[in-house]
Short mmCIF file of C-alpha atoms and ligand atoms in Angstrom, two decimals:
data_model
loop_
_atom_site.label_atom_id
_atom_site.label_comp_id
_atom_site.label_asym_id
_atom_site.label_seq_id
_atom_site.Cartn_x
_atom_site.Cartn_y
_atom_site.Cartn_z
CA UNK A 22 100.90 137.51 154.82
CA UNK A 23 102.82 134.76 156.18
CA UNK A 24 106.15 134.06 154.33
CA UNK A 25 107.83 131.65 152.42
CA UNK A 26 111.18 130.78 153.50
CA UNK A 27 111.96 127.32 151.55
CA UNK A 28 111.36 126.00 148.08
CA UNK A 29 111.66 122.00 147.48
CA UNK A 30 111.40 120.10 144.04
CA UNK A 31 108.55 118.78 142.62
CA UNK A 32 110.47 115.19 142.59
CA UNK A 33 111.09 115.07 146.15
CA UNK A 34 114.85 114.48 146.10
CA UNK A 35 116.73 117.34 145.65
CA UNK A 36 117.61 119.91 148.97
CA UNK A 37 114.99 122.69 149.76
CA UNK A 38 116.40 126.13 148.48
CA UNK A 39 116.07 129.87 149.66
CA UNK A 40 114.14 132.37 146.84
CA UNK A 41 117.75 133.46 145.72
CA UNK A 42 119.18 130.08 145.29
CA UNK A 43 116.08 128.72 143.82
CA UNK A 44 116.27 131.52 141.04
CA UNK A 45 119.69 131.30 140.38
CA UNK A 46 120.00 127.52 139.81
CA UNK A 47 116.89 126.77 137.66
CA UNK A 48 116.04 123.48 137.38
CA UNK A 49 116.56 121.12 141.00
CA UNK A 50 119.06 118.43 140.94
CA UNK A 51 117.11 115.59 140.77
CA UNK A 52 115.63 116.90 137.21
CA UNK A 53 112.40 118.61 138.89
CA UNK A 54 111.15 121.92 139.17
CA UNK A 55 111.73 124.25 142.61
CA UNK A 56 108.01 125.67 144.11
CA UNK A 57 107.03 127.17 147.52
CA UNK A 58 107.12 124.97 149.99
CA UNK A 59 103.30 126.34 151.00
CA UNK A 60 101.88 129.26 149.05
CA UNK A 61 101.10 132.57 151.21
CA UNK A 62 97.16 133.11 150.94
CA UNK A 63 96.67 137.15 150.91
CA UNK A 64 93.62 137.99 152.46
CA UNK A 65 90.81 139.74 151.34
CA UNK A 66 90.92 143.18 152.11
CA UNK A 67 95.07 143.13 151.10
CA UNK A 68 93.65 142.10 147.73
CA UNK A 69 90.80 144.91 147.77
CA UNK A 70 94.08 147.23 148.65
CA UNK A 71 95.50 146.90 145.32
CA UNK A 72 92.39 148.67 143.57
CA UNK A 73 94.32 151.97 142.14
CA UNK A 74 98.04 151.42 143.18
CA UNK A 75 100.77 151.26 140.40
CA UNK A 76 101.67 148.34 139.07
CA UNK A 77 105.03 148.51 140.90
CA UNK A 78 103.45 148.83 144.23
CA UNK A 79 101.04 146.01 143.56
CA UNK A 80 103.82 143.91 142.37
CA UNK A 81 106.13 144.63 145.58
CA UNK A 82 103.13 144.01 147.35
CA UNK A 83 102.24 140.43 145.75
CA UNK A 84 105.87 139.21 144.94
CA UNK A 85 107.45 140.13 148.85
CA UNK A 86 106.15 137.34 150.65
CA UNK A 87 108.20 134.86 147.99
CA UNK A 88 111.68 136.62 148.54
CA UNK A 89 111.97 135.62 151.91
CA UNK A 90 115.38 137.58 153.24
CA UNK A 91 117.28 137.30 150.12
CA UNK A 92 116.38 140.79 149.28
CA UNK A 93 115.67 143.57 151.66
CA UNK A 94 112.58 145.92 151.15
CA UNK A 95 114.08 148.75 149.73
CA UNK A 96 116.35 146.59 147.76
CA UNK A 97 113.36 145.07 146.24
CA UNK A 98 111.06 147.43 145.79
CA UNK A 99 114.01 149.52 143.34
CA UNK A 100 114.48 145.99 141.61
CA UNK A 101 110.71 146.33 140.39
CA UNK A 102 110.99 149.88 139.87
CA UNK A 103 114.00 149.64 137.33
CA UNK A 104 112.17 145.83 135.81
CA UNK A 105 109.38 147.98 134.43
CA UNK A 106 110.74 151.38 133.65
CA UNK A 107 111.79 150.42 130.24
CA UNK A 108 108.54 149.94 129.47
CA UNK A 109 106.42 151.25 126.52
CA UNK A 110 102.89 151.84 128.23
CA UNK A 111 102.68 154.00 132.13
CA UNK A 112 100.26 150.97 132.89
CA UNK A 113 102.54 148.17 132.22
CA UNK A 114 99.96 145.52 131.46
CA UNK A 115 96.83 147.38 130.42
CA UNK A 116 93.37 146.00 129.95
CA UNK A 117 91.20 146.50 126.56
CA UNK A 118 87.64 145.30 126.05
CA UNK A 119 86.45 143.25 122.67
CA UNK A 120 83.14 142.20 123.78
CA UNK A 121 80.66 141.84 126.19
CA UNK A 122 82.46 140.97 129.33
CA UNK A 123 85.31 139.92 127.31
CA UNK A 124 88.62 141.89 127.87
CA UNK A 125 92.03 141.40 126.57
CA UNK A 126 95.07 142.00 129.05
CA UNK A 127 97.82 143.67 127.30
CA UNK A 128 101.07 142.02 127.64
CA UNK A 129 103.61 143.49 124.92
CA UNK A 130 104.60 147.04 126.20
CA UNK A 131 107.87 145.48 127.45
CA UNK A 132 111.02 146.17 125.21
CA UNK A 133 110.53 142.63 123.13
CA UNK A 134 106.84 143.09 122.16
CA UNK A 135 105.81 139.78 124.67
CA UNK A 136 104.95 138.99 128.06
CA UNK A 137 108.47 137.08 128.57
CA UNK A 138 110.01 140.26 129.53
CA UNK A 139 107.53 140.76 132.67
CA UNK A 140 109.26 137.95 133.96
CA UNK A 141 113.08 138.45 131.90
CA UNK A 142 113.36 142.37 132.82
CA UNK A 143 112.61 141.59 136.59
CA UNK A 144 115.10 138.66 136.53
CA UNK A 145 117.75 140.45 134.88
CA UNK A 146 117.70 143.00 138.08
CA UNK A 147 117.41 140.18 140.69
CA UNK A 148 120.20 137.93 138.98
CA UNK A 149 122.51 141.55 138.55
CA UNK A 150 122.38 142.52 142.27
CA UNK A 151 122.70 138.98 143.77
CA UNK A 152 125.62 138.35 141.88
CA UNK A 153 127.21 141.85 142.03
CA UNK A 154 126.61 141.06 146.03
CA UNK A 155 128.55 137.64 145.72
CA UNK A 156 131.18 138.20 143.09
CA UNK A 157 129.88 135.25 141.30
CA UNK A 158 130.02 135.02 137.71
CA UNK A 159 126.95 132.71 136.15
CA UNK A 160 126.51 131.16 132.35
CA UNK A 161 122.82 131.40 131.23
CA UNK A 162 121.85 128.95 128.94
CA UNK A 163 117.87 128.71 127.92
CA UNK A 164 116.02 127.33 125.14
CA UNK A 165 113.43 129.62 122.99
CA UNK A 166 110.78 128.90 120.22
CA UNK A 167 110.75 132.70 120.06
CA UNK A 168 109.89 135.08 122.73
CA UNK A 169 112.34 133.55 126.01
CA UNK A 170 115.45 133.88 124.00
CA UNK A 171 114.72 137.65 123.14
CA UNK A 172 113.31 138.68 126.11
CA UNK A 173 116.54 137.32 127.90
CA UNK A 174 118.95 138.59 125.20
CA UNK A 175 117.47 142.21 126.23
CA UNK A 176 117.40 141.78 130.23
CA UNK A 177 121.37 140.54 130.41
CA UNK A 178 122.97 142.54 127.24
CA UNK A 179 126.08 143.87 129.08
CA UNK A 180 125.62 142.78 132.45
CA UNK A 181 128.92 141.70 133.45
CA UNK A 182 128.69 138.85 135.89
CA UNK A 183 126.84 136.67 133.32
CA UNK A 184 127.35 135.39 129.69
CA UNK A 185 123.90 134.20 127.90
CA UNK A 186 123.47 131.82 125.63
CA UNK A 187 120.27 131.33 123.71
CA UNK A 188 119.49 128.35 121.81
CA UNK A 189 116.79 128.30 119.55
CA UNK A 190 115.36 126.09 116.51
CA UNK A 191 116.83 127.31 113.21
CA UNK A 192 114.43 128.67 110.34
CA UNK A 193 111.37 128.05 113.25
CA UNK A 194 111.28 131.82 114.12
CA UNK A 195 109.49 134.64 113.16
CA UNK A 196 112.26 137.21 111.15
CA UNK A 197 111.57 139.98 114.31
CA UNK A 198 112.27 137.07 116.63
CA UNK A 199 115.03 136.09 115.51
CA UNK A 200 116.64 140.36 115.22
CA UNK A 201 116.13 140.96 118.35
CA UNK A 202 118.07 137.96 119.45
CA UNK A 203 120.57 138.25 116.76
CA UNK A 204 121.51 142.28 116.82
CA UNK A 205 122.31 142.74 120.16
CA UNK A 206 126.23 143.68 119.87
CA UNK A 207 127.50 143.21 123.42
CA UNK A 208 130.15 140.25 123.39
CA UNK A 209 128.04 138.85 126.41
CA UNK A 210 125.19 137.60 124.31
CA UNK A 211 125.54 134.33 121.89
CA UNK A 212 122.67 133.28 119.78
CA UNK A 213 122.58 129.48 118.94
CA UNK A 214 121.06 128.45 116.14
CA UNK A 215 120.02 124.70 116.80
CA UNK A 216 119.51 121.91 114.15
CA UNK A 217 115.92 120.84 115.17
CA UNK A 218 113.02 122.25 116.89
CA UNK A 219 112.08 123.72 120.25
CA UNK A 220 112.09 120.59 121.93
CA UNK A 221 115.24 119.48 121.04
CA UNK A 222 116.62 122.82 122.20
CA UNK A 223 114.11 122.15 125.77
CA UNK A 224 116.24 118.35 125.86
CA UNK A 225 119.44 119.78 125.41
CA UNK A 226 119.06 122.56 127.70
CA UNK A 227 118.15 120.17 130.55
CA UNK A 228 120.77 117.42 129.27
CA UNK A 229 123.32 120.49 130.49
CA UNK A 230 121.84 120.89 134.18
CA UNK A 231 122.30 116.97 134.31
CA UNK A 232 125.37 116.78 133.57
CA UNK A 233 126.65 118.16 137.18
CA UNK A 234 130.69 118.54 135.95
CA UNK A 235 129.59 120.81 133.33
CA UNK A 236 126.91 122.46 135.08
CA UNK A 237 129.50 123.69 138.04
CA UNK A 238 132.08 124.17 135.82
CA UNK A 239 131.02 126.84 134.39
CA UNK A 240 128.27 127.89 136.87
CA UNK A 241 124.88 126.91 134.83
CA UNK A 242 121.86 129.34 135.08
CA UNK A 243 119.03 128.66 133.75
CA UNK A 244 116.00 131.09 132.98
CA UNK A 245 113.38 129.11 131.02
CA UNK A 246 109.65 129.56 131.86
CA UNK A 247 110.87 126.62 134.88
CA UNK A 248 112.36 129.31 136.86
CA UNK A 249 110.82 130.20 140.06
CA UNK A 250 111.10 133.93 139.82
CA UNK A 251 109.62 133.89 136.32
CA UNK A 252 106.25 132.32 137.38
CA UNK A 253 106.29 134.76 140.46
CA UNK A 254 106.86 138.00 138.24
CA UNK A 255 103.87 136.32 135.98
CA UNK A 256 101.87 136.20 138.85
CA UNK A 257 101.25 139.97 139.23
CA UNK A 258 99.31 140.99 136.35
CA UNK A 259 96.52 138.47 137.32
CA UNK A 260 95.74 140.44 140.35
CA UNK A 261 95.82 143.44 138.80
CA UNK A 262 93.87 142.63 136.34
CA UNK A 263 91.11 141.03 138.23
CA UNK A 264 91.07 143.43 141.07
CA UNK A 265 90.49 146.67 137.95
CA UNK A 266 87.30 144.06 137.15
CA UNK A 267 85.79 144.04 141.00
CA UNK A 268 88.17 140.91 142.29
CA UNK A 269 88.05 140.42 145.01
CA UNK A 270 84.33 141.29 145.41
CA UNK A 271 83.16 139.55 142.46
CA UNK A 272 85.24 136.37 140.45
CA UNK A 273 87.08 136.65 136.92
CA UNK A 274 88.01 134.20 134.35
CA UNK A 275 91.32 133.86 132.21
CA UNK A 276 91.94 132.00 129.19
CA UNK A 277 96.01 131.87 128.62
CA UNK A 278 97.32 131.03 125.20
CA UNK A 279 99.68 128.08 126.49
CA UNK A 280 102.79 126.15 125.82
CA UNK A 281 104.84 125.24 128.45
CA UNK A 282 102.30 126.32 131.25
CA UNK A 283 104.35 128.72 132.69
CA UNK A 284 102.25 132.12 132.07
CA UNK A 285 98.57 129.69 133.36
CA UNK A 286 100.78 128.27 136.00
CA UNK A 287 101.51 131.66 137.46
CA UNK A 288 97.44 132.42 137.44
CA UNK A 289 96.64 129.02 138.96
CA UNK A 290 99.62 130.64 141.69
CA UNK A 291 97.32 133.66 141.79
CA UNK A 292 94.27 131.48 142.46
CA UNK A 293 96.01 129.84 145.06
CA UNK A 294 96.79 133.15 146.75
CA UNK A 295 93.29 133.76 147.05
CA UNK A 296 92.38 135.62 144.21
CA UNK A 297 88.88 134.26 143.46
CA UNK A 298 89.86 133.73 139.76
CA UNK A 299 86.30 130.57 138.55
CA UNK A 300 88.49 129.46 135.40
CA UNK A 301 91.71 128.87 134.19
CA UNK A 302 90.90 127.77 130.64
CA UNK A 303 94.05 126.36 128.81
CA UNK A 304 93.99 127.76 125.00
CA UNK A 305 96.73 125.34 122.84
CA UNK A 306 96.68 125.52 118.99
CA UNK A 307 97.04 122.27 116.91
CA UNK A 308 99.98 121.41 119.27
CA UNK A 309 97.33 120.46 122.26
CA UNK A 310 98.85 117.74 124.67
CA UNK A 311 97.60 120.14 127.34
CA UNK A 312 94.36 119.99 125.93
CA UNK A 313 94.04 116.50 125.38
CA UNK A 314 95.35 115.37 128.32
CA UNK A 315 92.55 117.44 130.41
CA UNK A 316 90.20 115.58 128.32
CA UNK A 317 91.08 112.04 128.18
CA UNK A 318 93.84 112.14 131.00
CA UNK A 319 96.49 111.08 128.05
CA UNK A 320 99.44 112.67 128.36
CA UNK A 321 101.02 111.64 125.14
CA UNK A 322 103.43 113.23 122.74
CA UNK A 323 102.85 113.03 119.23
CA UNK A 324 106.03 115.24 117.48
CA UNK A 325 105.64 119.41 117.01
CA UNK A 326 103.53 120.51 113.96
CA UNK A 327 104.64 124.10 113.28
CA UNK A 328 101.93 126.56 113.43
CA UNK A 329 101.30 130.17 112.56
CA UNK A 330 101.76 130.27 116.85
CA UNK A 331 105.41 129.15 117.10
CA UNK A 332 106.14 130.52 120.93
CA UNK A 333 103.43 127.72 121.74
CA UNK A 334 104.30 124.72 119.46
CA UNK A 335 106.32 122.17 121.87
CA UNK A 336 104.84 118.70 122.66
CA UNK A 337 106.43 118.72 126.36
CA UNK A 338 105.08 121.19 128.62
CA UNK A 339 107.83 121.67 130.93
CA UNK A 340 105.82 123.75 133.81
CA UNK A 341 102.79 121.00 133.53
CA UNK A 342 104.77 118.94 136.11
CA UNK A 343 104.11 122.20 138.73
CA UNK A 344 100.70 121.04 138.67
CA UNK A 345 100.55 117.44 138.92
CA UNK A 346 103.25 117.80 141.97
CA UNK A 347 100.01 119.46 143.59
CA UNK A 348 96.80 116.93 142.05
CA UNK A 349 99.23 113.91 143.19
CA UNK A 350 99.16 115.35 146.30
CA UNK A 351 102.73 117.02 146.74
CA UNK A 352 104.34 113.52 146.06
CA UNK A 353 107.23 113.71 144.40
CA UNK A 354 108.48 109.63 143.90
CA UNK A 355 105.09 109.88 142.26
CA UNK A 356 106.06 112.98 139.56
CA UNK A 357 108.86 111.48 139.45
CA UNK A 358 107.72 108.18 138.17
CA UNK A 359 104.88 109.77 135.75
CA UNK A 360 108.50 111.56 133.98
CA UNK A 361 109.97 108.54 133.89
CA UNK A 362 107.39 107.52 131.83
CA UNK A 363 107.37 110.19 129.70
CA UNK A 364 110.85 109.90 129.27
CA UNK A 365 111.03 106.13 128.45
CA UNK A 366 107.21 105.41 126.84
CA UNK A 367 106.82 109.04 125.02
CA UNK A 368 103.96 109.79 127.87
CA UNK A 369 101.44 108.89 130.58
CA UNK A 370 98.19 108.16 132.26
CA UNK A 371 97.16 110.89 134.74
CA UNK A 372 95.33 109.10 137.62
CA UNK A 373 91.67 109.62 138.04
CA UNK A 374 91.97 111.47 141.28
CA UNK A 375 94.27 114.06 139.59
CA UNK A 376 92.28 114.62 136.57
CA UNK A 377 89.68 115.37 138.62
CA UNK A 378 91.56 117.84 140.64
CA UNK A 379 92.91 119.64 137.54
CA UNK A 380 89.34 119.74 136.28
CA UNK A 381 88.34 121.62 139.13
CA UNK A 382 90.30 124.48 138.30
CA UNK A 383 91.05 124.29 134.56
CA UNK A 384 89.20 124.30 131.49
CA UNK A 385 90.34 123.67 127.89
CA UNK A 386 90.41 124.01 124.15
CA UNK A 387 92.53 123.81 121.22
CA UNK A 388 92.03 126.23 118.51
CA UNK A 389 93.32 125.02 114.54
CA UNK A 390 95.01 127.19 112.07
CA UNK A 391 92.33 128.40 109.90
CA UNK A 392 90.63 129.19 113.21
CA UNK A 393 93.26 131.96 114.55
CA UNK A 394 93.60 133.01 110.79
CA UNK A 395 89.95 133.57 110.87
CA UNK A 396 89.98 135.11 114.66
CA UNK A 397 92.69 137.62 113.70
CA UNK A 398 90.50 138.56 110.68
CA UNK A 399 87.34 139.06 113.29
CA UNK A 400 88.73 140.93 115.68
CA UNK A 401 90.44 143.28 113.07
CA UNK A 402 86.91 143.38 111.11
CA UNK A 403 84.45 144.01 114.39
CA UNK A 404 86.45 145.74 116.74
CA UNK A 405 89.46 147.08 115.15
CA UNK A 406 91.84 145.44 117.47
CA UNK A 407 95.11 144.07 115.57
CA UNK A 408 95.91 140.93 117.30
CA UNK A 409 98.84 138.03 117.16
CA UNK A 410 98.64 134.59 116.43
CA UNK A 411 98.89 133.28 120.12
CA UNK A 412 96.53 136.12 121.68
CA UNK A 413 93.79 134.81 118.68
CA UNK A 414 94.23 131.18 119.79
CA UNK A 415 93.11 132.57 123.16
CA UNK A 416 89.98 134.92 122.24
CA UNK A 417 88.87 131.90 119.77
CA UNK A 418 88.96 129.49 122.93
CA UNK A 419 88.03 131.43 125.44
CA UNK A 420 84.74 132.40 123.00
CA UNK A 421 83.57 129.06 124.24
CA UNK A 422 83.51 129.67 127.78
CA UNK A 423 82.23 133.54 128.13
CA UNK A 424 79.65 133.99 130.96
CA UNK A 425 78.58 136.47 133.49
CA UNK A 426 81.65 136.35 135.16
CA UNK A 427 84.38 138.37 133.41
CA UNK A 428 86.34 137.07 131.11
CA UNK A 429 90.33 137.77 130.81
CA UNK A 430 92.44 136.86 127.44
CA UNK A 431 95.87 137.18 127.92
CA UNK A 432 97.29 139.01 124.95
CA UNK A 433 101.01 137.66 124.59
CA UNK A 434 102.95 139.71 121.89
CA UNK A 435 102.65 142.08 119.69
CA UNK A 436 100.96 141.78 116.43
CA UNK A 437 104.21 142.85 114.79
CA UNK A 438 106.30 139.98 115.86
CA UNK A 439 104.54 138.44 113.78
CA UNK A 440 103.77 140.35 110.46
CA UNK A 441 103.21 137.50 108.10
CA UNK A 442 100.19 135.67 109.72
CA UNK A 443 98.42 139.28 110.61
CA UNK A 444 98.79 140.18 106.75
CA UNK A 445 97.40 136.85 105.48
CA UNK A 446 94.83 137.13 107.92
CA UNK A 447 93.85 141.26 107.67
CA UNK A 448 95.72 142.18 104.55
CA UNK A 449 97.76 144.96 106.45
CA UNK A 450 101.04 144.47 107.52
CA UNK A 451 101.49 146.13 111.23
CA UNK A 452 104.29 148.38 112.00
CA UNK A 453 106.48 147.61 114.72
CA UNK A 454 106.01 150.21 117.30
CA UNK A 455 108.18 153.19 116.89
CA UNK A 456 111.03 153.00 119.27
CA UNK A 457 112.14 149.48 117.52
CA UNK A 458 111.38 150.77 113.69
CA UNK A 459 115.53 149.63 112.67
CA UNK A 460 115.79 146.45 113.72
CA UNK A 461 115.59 145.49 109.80
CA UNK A 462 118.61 147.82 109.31
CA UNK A 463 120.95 146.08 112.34
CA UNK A 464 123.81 143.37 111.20
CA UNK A 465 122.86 140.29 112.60
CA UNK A 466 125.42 137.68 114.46
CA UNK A 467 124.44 134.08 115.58
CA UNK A 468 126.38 130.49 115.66
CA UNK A 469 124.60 127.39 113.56
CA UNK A 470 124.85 124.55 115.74
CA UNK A 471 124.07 120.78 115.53
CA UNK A 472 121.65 118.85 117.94
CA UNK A 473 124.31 117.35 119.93
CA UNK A 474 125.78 117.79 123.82
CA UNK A 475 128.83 117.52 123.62
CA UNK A 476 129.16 119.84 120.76
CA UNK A 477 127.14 122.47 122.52
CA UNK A 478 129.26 121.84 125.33
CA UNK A 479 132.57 122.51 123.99
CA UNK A 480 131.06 125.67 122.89
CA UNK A 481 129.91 126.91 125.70
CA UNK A 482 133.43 126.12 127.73
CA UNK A 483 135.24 127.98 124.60
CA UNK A 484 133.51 131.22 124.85
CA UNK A 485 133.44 131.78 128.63
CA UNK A 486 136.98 130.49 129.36
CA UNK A 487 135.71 127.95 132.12
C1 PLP B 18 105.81 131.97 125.46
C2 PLP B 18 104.59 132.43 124.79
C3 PLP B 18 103.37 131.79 125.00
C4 PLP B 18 103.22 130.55 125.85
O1 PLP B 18 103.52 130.81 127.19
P1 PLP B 18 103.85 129.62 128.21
O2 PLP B 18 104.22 130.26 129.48
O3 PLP B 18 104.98 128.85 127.58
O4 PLP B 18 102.64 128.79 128.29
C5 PLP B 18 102.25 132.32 124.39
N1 PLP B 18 102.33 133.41 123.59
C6 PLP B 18 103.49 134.05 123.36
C7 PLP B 18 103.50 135.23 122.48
C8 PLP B 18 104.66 133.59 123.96
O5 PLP B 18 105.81 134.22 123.75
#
């Protein structure tokens, strides 16, 4: 496979970055988001390879033509190995099946109970030896309606070239979400509690990497679902997946309960690699501007109604912008403008042409709150199979679109992260698993904070001393 040595914004004014630099700033200067300048096709019989390896091999194997020289082979290859060795299943994401030709891709063996930390636990090792290698000491500051903020609590606890900040939307996360952000006890991690909801944590988060005095001051990080790396590491368990269901001799399907399009974007990545993957079916719960705007070609915001799904209610979809850069044909003044828009008007009009791009690789459908109580109550009743709130937005959509070719659900978190729902909906309350069992017992430690920059700001200069 050919590699990829540059990575340029999706707005078309910022400078093109290596792998390492891309990952370690976030989100490009000119507000957009960094992807590969071209994406490496693997060819056919590299993907037939992958039938039986480990996941670590496959994922060295898929990931290596992204990283360019900023990490050497062996280098890399340990990275992985150390990502996924804290991990609660030998098969790292395993598949299930609940149906005819209807599987469900396990994505919560990872030491927070979600697929984040496929992504967080491989970053944490990239970020640790690239800045061990430089002597540079980075701030990490990302937003979380749940899952992010734990998953990077747990992958930089007690690194020490980085403090991490988390800022999340008070009394909007489930009680396990918010432990396992809060009892962490090295003096590296700070859990913000933010008056508002996830997307006023999202606006203040990227109000930070625009203000450039700040952001170099005290060396800004970000690892939101916009980084680079994270989409890469997300990209893996797609061809895995697909090649233990006959890829690449016969197509598969996914449905991906979405929010900000990060975890679809990283299959659509996949696609684009070559992996014959039919459909990419976008599963949103009452919070649907994804869905809607597939339908009509709105893309409007209308305010966050919380849901029983909270790692999925935002009304911005931050990684949606990935895609249009491609359906507007890699113009960026053109993104650009259409986030303008957004920024000033509340949304926008995707052009004709674009839709009808999109529509050639994704599908959609928006699945209500009685709907995933009612899906969690199924799939407990018929097959046994305890499920969470996101993963049953994603089995009730993705009933609408089962065919011969095999279907995928991506299963995003445990059931346990969130108890409450799964008891209303099956009457038992499921354990968390055994190696997390005291997190009700730990002292917890966060910061209440208002909705404000400058306030945030001051904050964040007190505690790291820059
Ligand atoms: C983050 C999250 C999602 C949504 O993923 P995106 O990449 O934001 O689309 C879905 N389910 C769970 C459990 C999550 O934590």
């Amino acid at each position: 496979m050919r590699h990829v040595s540059r990575y340029v914004s999706t707005r078309g004014d910022a400078p093109a970055l290596s792998f390492e630099q891309a990952m370690l700033t976030g989100l490009a200067r000119d507000g957009g988001l960094y992807v590969p300048e071209s994406v490496p096709v693997m060819p056919h019989e590299q993907i037939a390879a992958l039938a039986g390896l480990s996941y670590e091999e496959a994922a060295y194997r898929i990931m290596r033509p992204f990283v360019g020289d900023s990490f050497g082979d062996d280098e890399f290859r340990a990275i992985i190995d150390r990502a996924y060795a804290g991990f609660g299943h030998s098969a790292r994401a395993p598949l299930t099946q609940i149906g005819p030709n209807h599987f469900l891709l396990e994505l919560f063996h990872g030491p927070t109970l979600a697929f984040k930390d496929f992504a967080m636990q491989l970053i944490g090792q990239l970020f640790q030896v690239a800045l061990e290698r430089s002597g540079q000491r980075v701030t990490i500051v990302g937003a979380t309606s749940g899952d992010t903020g734990s998953a990077a609590i747990e992958a930089f606890r007690g690194l020490s070239n980085v403090d991490v900040f988390i800022l999340f939307p008070r009394g909007r996360v489930s009680e396990v979400q918010r432990r396992q952000m809060t009892t962490p006890v090295e003096s590296n991690v700070h859990a913000l509690a933010l008056e508002g909801d996830f997307d006023d944590c999202q606006a203040r988060l990227k109000d930070m990497f625009n203000d450039f005095e700040f952001r170099d001051a005290v060396g800004l990080a970000g690892v939101n679902s916009i980084n680079w790396a994270r989409v890469l590491a997300q990209v893996v368990y797609y061809f895995t997946s697909a090649v233990s269901l006959g890829a690449p001799h016969r197509p598969v399907s996914f449905t991906v309960p979405t929010g900000n399009f990060g975890d679809i974007f990283a299959g659509y990545i996949a696609r684009a690699m070559g992996l014959p993957i039919e459909k990419l079916v976008i599963a949103t719960n009452q919070n649907d501007i994804l869905h809607r705007a597939l339908s009509t070609g709105a893309y409007t915001t209308t305010g966050v109604a919380p849901s029983i799904s909270p790692s999925m209610d935002i009304q911005v979809s931050s990684n949606f912008e990935r895609v249009l850069f491609d359906a507007y044909g890699r113009d960026g003044r053109a993104v650009a403008q259409l986030m303008d828009e957004l920024k000033t008007e509340g949304g926008f009009t995707i052009s004709q042409g674009a839709l009808e791009t999109l529509r050639a690789t994704f599908e959609s459908g928006r699945c209500s709150e009685d709907e995933t109580y009612a899906t969690i109550r199924t799939e407990h009743d018929r097959n046994g199979e305890t499920i969470c709130p996101h993963t049953a937005v994603g089995v009730n959509v993705a009933g609408g679109f089962l065919s011969e070719v095999p279907m995928v659900t991506l299963s995003t978190a445990h059931p346990a992260k969130f108890p409450d729902a799964v008891e209303k909906a099956t009457g038992q309350r499921p354990p968390l698993p055994d190696r997390m069992a005291d997190l009700f017992d730990r002292p917890e430690r966060m910061t209440e904070v208002p909705n404000d920059l400058a306030a945030l700001e001051a904050l964040i200069r007190e505690r790291t001393g820059r």
